[in-house]
Coordinates of N, CA and C in Angstrom, one line a residue:
X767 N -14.3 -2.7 11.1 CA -13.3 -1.8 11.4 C -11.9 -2.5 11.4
X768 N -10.8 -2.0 10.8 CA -9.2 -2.3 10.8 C -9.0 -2.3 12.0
X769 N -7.8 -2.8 12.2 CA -6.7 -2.2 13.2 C -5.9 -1.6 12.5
X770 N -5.4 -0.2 13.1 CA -4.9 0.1 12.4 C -4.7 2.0 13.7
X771 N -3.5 2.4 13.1 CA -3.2 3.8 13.7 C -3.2 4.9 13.0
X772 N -3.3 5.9 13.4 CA -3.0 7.6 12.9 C -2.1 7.2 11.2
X773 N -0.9 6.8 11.4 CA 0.1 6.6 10.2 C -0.5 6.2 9.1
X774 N -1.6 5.3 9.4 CA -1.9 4.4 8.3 C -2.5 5.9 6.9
X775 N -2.7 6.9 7.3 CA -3.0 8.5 6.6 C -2.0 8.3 6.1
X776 N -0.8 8.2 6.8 CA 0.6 8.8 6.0 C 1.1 7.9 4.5
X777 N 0.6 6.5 5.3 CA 0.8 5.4 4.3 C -0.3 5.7 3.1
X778 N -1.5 5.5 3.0 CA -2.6 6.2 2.1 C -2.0 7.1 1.6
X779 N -1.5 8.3 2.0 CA -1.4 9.4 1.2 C -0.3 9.3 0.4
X780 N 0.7 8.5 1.0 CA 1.7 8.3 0.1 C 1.5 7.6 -1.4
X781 N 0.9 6.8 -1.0 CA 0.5 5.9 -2.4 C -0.5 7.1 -3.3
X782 N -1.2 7.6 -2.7 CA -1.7 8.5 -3.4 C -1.3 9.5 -4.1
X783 N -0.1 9.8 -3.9 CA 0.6 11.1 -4.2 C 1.4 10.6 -4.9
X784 N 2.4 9.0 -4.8 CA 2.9 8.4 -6.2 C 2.3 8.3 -7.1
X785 N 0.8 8.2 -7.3 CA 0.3 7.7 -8.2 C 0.0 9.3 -9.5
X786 N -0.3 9.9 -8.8 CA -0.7 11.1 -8.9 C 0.6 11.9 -9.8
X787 N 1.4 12.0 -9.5 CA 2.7 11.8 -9.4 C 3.3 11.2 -10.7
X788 N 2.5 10.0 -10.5 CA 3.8 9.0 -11.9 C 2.9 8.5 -13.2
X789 N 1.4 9.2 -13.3 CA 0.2 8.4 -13.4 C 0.6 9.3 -14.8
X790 N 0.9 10.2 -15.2 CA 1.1 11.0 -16.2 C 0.0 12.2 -15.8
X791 N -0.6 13.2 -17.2 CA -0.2 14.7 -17.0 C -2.4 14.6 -16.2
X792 N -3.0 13.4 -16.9 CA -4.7 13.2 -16.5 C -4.8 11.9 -16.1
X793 N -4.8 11.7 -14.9 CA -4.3 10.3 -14.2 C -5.9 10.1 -13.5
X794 N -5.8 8.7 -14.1 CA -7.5 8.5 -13.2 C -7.0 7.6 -11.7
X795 N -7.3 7.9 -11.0 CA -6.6 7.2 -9.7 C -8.0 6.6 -9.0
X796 N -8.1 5.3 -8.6 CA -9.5 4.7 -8.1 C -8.9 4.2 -6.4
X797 N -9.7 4.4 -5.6 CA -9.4 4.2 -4.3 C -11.1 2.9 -4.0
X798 N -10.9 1.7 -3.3 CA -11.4 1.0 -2.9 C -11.1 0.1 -1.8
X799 N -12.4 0.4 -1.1 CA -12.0 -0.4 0.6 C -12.7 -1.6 0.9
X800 N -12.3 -3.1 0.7 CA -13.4 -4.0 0.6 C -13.3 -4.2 2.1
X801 N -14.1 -4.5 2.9 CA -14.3 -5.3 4.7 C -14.6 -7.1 4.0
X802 N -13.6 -7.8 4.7 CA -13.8 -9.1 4.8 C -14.0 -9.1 5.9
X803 N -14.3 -10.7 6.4 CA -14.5 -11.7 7.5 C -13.1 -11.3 8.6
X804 N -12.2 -11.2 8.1 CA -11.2 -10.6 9.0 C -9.6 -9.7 8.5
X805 N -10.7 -9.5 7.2 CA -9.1 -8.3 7.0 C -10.0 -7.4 6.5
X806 N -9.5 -6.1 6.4 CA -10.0 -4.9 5.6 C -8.7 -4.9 4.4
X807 N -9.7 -3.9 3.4 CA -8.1 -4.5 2.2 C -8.9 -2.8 1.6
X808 N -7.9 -1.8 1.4 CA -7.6 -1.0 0.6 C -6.8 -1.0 -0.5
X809 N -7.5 -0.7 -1.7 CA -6.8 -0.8 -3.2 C -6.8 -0.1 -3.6
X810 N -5.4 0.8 -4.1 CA -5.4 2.1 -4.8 C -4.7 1.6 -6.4
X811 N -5.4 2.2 -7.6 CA -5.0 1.8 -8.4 C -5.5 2.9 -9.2
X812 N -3.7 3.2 -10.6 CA -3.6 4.3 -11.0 C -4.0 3.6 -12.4
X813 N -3.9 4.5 -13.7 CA -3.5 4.2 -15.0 C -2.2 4.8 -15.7
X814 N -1.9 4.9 -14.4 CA -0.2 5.1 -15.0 C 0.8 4.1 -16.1
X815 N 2.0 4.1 -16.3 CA 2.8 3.2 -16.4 C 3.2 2.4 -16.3
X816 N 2.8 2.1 -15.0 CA 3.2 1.0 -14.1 C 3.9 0.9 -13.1
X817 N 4.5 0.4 -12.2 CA 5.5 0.7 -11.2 C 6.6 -0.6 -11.2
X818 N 7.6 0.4 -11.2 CA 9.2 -0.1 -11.8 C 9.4 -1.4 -11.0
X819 N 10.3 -2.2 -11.4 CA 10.5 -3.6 -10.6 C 11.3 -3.0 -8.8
X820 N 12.1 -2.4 -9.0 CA 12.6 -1.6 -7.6 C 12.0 -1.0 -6.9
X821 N 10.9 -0.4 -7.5 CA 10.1 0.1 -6.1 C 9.2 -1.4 -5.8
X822 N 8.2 -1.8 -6.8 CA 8.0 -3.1 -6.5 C 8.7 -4.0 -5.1
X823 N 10.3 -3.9 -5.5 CA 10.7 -4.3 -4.4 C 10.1 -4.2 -2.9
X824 N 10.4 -2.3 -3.0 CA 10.5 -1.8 -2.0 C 8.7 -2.2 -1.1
X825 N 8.0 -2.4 -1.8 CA 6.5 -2.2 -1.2 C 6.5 -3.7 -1.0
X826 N 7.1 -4.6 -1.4 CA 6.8 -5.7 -0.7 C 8.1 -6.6 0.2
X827 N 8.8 -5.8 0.3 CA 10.1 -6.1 1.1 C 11.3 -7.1 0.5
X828 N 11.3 -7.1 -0.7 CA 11.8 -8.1 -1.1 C 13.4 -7.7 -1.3
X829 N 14.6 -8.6 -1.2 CA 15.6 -8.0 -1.2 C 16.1 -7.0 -2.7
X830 N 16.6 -5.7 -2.4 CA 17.2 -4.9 -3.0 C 18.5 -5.0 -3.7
X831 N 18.7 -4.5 -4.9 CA 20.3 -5.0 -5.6 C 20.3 -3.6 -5.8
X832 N 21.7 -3.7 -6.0 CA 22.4 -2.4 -6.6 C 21.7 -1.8 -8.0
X833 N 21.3 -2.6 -8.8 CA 20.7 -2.2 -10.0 C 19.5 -2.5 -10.1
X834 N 18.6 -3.0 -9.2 CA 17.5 -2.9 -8.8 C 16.9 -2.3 -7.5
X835 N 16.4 -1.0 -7.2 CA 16.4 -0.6 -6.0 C 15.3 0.5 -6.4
X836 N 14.6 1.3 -5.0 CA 13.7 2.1 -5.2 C 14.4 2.9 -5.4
X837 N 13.9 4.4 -5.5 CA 14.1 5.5 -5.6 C 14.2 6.8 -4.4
X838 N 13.1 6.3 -3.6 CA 13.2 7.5 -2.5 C 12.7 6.6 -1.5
X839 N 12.1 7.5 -0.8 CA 12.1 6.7 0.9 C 10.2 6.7 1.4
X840 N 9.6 7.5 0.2 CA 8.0 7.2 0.1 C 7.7 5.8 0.8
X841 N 8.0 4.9 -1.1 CA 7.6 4.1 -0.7 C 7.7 2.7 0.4
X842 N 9.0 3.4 1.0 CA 9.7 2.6 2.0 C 8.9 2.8 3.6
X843 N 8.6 4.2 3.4 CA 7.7 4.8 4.8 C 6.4 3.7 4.2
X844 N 5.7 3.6 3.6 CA 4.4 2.9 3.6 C 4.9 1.1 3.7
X845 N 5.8 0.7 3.5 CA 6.3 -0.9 3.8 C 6.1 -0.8 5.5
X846 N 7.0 0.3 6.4 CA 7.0 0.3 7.5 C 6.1 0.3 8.2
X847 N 5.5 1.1 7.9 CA 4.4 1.6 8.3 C 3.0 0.7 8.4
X848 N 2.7 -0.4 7.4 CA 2.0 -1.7 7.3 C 3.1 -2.9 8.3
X849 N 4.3 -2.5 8.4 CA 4.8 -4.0 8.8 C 4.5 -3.7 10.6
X850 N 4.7 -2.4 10.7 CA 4.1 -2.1 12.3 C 2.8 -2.3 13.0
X851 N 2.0 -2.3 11.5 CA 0.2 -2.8 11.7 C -0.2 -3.7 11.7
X852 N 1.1 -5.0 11.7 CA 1.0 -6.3 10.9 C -0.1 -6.5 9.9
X853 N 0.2 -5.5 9.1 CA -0.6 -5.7 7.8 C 0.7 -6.1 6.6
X854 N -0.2 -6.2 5.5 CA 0.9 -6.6 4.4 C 0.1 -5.8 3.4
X855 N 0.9 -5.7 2.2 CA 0.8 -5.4 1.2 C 1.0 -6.3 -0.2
X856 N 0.2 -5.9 -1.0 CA 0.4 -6.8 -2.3 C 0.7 -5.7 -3.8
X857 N 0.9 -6.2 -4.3 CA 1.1 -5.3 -5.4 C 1.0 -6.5 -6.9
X858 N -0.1 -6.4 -7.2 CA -0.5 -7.7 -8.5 C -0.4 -7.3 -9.5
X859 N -0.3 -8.2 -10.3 CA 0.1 -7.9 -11.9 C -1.3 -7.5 -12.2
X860 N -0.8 -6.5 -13.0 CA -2.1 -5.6 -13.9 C -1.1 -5.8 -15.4
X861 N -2.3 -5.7 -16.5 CA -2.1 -5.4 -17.5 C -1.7 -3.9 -18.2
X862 N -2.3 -3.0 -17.2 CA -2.0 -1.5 -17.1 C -1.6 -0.8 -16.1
X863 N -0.9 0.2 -15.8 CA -1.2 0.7 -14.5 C -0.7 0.2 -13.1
X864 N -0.9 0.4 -11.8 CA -0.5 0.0 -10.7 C -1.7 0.0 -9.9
X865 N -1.5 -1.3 -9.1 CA -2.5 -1.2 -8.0 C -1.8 -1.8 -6.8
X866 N -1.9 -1.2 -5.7 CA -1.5 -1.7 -4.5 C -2.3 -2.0 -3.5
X867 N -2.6 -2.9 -2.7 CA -3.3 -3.5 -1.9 C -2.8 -3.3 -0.6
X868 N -3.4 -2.6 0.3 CA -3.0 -2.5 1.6 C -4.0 -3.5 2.5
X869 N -3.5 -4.7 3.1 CA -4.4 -5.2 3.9 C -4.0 -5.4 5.9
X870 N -5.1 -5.0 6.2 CA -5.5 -4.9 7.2 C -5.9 -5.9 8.2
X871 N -5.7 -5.7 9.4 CA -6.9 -7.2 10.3 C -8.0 -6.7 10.8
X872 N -8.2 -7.4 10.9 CA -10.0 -6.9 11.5 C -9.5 -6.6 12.8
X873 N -10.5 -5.1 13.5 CA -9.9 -5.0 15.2 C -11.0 -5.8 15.6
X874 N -11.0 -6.4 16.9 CA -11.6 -7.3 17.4 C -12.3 -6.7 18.2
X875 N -13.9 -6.8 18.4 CA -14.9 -6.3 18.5 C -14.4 -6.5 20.2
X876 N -15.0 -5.4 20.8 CA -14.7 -5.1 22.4 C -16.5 -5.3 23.1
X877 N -16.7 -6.2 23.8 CA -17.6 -6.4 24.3 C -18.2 -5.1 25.6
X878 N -19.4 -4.7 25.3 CA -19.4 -4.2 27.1 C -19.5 -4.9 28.6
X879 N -19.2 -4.4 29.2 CA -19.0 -4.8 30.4 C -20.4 -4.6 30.9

């Protein structure tokens, strides 16, 4: 099991709905949730395009320039949204397409009493 809250939906969907979105007009969109030893790691990956170096930015926090910058505030809600779950995000080079990595910590198993 993650740690993780209600938002983490909003963050998923969002990525979902860019992809969907930017993937062109028959987009195959693949959703995979691996459980490690202590992170959970969701990977959504389209066969779109690609995703632009500015939003890039935006999903991994890196500083923004005037002529490099996202576009809307999507993918800016899903940066936040992981940095409040202290999770992170990756975003790796592909040959095709986009895939984004949302990782997670393991919630820590609660003993009974």
């Amino acid at each position: 099991m993650a740690f993780a809250d209600p938002q983490l939906e909003d963050a998923v969907s969002e990525l979902l709905t860019n992809a969907a979105k930017h993937a062109g007009e028959d987009p195959t969109i693949a959703v995979e949730i691996n459980r490690g030893t202590d992170r959970t790691t969701i990977e959504i990956s389209d066969d779109g395009p690609g995703l632009p170096s500015g939003e890039r930015r935006v999903l991994t926090g890196a500083t923004e320039t005037a002529l490099d910058h996202g576009s809307g505030i999507g993918l800016v809600l899903v940066y936040w949204i992981l940095t409040n779950l202290d999770g992170e995000i990756e975003v790796p080079p592909t040959s095709s397409g986009t895939t984004v990595e949302l990782q997670l910590q393991q919630a820590a198993s609660i003993a009974p009493e």
